[in-house]
Tab-separated table of C-alpha atoms and ligand atoms in Angstrom:
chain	number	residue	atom	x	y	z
B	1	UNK	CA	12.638	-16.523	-6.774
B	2	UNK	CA	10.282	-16.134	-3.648
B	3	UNK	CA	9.190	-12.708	-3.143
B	4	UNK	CA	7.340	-12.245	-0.213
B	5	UNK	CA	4.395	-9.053	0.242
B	6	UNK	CA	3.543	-7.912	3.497
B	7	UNK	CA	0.676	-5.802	4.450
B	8	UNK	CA	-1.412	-5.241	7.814
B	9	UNK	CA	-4.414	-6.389	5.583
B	10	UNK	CA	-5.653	-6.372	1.743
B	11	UNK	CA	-4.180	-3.261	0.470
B	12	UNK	CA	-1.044	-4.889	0.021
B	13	UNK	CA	-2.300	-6.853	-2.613
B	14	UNK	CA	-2.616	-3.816	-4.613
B	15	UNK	CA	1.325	-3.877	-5.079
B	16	UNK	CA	0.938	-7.667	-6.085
B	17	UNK	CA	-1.693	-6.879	-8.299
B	18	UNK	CA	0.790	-4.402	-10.199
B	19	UNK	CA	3.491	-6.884	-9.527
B	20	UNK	CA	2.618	-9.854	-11.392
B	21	UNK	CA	1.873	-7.452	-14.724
B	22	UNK	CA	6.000	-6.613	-14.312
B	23	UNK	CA	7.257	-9.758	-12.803
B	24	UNK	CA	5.292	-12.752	-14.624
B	25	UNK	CA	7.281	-15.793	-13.791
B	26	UNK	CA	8.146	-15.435	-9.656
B	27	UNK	CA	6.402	-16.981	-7.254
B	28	UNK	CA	4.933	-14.493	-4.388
B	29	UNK	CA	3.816	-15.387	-1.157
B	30	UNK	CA	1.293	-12.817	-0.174
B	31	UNK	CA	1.260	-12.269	3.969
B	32	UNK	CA	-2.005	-10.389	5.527
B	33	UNK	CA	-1.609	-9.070	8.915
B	34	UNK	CA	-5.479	-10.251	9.395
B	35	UNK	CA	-5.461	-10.684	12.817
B	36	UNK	CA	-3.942	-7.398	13.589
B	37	UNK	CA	-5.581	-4.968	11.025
B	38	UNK	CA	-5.558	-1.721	11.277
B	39	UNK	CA	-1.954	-0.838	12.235
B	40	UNK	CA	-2.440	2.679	11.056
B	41	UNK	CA	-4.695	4.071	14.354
B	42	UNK	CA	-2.200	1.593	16.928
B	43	UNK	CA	0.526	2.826	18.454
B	44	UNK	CA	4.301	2.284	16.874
B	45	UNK	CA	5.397	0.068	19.342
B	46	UNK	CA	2.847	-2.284	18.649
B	47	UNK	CA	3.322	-2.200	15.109
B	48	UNK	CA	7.013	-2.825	15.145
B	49	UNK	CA	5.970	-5.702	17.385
B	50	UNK	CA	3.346	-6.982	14.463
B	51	UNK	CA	6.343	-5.960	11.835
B	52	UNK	CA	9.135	-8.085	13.594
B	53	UNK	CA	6.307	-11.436	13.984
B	54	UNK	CA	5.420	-11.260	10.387
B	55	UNK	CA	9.122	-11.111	9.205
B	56	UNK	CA	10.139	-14.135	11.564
B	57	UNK	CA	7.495	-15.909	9.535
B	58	UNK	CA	8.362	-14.523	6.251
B	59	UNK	CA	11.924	-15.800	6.659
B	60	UNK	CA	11.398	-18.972	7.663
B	61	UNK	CA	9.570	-19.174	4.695
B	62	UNK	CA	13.023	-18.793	2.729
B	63	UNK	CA	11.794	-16.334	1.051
B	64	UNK	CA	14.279	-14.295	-1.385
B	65	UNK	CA	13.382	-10.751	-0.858
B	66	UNK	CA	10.256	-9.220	1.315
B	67	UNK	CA	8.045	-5.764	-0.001
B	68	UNK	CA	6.800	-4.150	2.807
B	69	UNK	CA	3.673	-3.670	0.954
B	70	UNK	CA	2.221	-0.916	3.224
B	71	UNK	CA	2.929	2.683	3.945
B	72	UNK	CA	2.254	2.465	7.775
B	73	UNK	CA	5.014	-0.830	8.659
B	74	UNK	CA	7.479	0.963	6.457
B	75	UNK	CA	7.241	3.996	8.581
B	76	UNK	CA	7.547	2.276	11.834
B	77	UNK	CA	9.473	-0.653	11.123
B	78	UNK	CA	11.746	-0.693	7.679
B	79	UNK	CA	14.785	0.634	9.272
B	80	UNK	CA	14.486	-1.759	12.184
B	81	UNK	CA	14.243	-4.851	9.825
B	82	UNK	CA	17.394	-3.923	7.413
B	83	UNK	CA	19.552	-3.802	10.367
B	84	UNK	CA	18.209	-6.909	11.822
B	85	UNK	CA	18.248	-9.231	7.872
B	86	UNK	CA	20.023	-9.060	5.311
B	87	UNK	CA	17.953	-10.108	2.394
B	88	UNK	CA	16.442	-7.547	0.130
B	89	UNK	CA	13.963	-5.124	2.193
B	90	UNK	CA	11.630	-2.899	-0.180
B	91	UNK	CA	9.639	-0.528	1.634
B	92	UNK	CA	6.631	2.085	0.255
B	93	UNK	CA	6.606	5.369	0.689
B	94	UNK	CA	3.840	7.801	-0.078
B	95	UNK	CA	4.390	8.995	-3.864
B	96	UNK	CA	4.730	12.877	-3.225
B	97	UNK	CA	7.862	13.061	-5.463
B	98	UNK	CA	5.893	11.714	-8.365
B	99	UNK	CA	3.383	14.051	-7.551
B	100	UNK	CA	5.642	17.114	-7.629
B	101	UNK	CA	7.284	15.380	-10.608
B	102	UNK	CA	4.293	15.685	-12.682
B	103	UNK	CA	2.569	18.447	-11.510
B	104	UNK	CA	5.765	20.701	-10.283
B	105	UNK	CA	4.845	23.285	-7.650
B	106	UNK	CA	1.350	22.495	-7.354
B	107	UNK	CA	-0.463	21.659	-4.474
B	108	UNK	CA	-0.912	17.584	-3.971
B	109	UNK	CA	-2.907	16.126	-0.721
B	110	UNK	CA	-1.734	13.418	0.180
B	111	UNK	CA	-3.895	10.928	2.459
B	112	UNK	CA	-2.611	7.922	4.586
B	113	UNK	CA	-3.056	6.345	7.739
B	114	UNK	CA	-2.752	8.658	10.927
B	115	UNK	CA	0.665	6.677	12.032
B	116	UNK	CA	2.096	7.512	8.600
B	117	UNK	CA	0.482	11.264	8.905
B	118	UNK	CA	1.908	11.916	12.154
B	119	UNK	CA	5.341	9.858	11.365
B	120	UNK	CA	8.857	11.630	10.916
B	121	UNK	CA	10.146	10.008	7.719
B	122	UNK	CA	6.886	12.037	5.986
B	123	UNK	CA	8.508	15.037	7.478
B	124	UNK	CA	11.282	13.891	6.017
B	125	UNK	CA	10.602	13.423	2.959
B	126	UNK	CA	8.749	16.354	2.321
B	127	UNK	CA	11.308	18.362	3.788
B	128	UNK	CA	14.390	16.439	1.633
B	129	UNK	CA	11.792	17.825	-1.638
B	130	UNK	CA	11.211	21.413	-0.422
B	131	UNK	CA	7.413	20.618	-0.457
B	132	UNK	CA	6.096	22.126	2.928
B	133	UNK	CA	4.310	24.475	0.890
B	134	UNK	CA	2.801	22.319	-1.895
B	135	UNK	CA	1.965	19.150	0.687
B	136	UNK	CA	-1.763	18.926	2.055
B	137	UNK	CA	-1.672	15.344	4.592
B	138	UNK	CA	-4.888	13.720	5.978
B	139	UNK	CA	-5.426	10.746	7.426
B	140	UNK	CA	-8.374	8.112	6.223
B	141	UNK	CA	-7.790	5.768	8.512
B	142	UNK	CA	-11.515	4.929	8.179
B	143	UNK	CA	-11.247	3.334	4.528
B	144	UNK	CA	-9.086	0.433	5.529
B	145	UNK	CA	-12.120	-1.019	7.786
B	146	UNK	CA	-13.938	-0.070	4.575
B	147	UNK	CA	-11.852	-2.049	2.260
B	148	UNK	CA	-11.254	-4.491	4.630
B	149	UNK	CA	-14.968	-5.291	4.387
B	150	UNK	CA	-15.230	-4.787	1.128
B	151	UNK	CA	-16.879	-1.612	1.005
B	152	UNK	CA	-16.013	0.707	-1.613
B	153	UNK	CA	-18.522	2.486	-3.138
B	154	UNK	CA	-21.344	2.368	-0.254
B	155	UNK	CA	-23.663	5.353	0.905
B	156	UNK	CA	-20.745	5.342	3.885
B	157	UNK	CA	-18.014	5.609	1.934
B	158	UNK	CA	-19.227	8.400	0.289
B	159	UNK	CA	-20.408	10.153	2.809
B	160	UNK	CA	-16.923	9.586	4.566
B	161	UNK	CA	-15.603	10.649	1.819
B	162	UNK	CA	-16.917	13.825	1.001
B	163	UNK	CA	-16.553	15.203	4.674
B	164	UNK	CA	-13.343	14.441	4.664
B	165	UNK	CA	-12.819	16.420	1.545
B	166	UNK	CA	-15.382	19.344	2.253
B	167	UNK	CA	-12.442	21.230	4.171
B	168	UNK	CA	-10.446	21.444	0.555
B	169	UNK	CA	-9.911	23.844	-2.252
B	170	UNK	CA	-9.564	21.244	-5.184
B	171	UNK	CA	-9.264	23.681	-7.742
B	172	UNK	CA	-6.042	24.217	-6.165
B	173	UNK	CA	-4.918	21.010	-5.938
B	174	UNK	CA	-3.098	18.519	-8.777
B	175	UNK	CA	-3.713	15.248	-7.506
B	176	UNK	CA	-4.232	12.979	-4.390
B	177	UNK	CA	-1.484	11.013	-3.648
B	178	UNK	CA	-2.839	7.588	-1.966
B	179	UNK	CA	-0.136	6.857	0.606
B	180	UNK	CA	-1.614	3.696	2.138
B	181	UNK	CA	-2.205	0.671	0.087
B	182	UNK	CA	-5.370	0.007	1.037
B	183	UNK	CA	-7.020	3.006	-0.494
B	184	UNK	CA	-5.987	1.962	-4.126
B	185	UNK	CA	-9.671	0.319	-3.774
B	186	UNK	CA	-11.107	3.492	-3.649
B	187	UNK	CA	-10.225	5.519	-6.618
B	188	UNK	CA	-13.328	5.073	-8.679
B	189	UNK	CA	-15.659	6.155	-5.583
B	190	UNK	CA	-12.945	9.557	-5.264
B	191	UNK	CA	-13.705	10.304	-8.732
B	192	UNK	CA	-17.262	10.450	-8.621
B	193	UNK	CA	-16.680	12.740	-5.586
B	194	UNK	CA	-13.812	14.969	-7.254
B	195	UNK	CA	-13.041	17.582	-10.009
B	196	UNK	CA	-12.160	15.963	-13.074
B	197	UNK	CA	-8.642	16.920	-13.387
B	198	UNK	CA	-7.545	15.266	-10.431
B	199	UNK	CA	-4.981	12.201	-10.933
B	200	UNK	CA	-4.182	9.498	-8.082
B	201	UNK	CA	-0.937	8.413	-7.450
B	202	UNK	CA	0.146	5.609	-5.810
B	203	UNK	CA	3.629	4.216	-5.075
B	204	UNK	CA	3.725	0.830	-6.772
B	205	UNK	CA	5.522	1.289	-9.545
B	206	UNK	CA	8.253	2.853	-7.740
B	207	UNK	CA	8.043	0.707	-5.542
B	208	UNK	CA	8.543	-1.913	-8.033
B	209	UNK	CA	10.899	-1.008	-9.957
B	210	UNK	CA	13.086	-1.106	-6.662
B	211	UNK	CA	12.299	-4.417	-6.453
B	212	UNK	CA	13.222	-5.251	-9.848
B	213	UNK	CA	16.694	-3.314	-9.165
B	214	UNK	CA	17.323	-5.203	-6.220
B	215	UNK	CA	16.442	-8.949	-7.464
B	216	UNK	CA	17.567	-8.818	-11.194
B	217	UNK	CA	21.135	-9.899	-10.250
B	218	UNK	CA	19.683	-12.739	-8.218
B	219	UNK	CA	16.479	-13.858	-10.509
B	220	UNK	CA	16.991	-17.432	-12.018
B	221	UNK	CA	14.987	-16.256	-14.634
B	222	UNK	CA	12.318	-19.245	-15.158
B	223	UNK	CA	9.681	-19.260	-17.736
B	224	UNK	CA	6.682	-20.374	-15.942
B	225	UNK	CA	3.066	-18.801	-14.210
B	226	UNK	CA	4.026	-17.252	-10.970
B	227	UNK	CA	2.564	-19.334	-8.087
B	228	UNK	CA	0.793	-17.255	-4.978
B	229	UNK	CA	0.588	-18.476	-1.405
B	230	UNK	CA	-1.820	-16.756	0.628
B	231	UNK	CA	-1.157	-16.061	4.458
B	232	UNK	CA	-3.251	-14.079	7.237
B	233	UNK	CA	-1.324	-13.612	9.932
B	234	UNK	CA	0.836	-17.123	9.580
B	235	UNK	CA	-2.144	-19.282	8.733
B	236	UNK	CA	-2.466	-20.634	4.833
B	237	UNK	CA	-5.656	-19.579	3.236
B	238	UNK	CA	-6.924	-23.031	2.042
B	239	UNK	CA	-10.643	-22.081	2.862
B	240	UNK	CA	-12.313	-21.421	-0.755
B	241	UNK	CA	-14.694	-18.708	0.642
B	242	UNK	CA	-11.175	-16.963	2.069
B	243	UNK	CA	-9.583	-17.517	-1.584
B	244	UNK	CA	-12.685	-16.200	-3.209
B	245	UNK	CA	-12.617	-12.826	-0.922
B	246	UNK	CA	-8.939	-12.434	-1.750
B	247	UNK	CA	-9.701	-13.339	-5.729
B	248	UNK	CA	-12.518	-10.688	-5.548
B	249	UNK	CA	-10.201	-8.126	-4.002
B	250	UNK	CA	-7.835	-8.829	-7.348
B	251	UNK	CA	-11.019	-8.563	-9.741
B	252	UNK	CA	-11.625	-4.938	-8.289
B	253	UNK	CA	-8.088	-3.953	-8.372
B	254	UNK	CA	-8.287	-4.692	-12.396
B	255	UNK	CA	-11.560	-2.511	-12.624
B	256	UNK	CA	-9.340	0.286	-11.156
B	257	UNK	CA	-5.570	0.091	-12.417
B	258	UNK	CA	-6.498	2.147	-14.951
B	259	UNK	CA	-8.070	5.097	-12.912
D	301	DGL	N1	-2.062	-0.655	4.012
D	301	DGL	C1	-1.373	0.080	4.983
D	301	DGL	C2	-0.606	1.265	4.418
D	301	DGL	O1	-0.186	1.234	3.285
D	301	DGL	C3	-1.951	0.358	6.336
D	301	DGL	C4	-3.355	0.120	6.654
D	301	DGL	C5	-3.587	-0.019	8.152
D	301	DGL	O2	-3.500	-1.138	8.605
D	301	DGL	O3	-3.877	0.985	8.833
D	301	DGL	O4	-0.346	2.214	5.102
């Protein structure tokens, strides 16, 4: 099978990352939004528009089934796509229901991009779990630039980080959901910053697993090493310094599965 990930950038590959540990023998074509990065601080409309380019591609790919490897498209765009194709769609949501599975009725802050902040279907969704009291949202819109430079653990990122956090009680507060792929990256440079006892949880697995529900009955099941094609925006990465960044970007994301 051909599974396709799509993200506005890098943090998508986070979900690959986790991917190829639970689906070894499929071959993935990995699609970066480069040119287009951030969506989270543009307005819907243009991100539907960036969604709706990226799946034209993706399809004529042939690809089998497409992850929409990134909190912010999902928000803006998932719905749109399932009526429009019929293939498998998997979106992400943030992981607040894991959250409030694991620590029940304690307070989780979850941070994402401002589109997903500001969106309904988070409204939703915390609404659907009864969670307006427990749920804490910000927006760190700032540590996608970050990661997309590959800046993780800089002076700046720190700094950025602990503003954003000064205005929180995190003895009162489980965990930090990360509800945009991109700030997987991050989760060592968080812990330096935050109480011990604080967990991060992201949506992969879940996210995962719902691929794995949808594809099993379609899977032929070959015994081989997955194969990855690497797209920004359309164009094949075939530059070596491009397929280094990107190979660098999986190195980290082993340092930090385990955080
Ligand atoms: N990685 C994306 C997410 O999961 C969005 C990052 C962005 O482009 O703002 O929300």
């Amino acid at each position: 099978m051909k599974i396709a990930f799509f993200d506005s950038g890098i943090g998508g590959l986070s979900v690959l990352h986790h991917a190829l540990k639970l689906l070894p023998n499929e071959d993935f074509i990995f699609y970066a939004d480069e040119d287009n990065v951030p969506y989270g601080t543009k307005s819907r409309e243009q991100v539907l528009e960036f969604v709706d380019t990226a799946f034209k591609f993706l399809v004529s790919q042939k690809v089998d089934a497409i992850v929409v490897a990134c909190n912010t498209a999902t928000s803006v765009a998932v719905r749109k796509m399932r009526e429009k194709y019929s293939l498998p769609i998997i979106g992400m949501e943030p992981a607040i229901k894991k959250a409030l599975d694991l620590f029940p009725k304690q307070n989780v802050l979850v941070a994402a991009t401002e589109i997903t902040v500001h969106g309904e279907k988070i409204q939703r969704l915390i609404s659907k779990l009864n969670a307006e009291k427990f749920v804490k949202l910000r927006a760190l819109g700032e540590l996608v630039n970050f990661a997309e430079q590959q800046e993780f653990n800089s002076p700046a990122v720190e700094n950025y980080l602990r503003a954003e956090f000064s205005n929180y009680n995190f003895e009162e507060i489980s965990s930090v959901v990360l509800g945009c792929t991109h700030f997987n990256y991050f989760k060592d440079t968080m812990k330096k910053i935050l109480p011990a006892h604080i967990k991060f949880i992201d949506g992969n697995e879940g996210t995962l697993k719902q691929l794995i529900r949808l594809i099993e009955p379609l899977t032929d099941k070959k015994n081989s090493a997955p194969s990855i094609e690497f797209f920004y925006s359309g164009r094949k990465v075939t530059e070596p310094a491009e397929l280094e960044r990107l190979d660098n970007y999986l190195k980290r994301l082993d340092y930090v599965f385990e955080i």
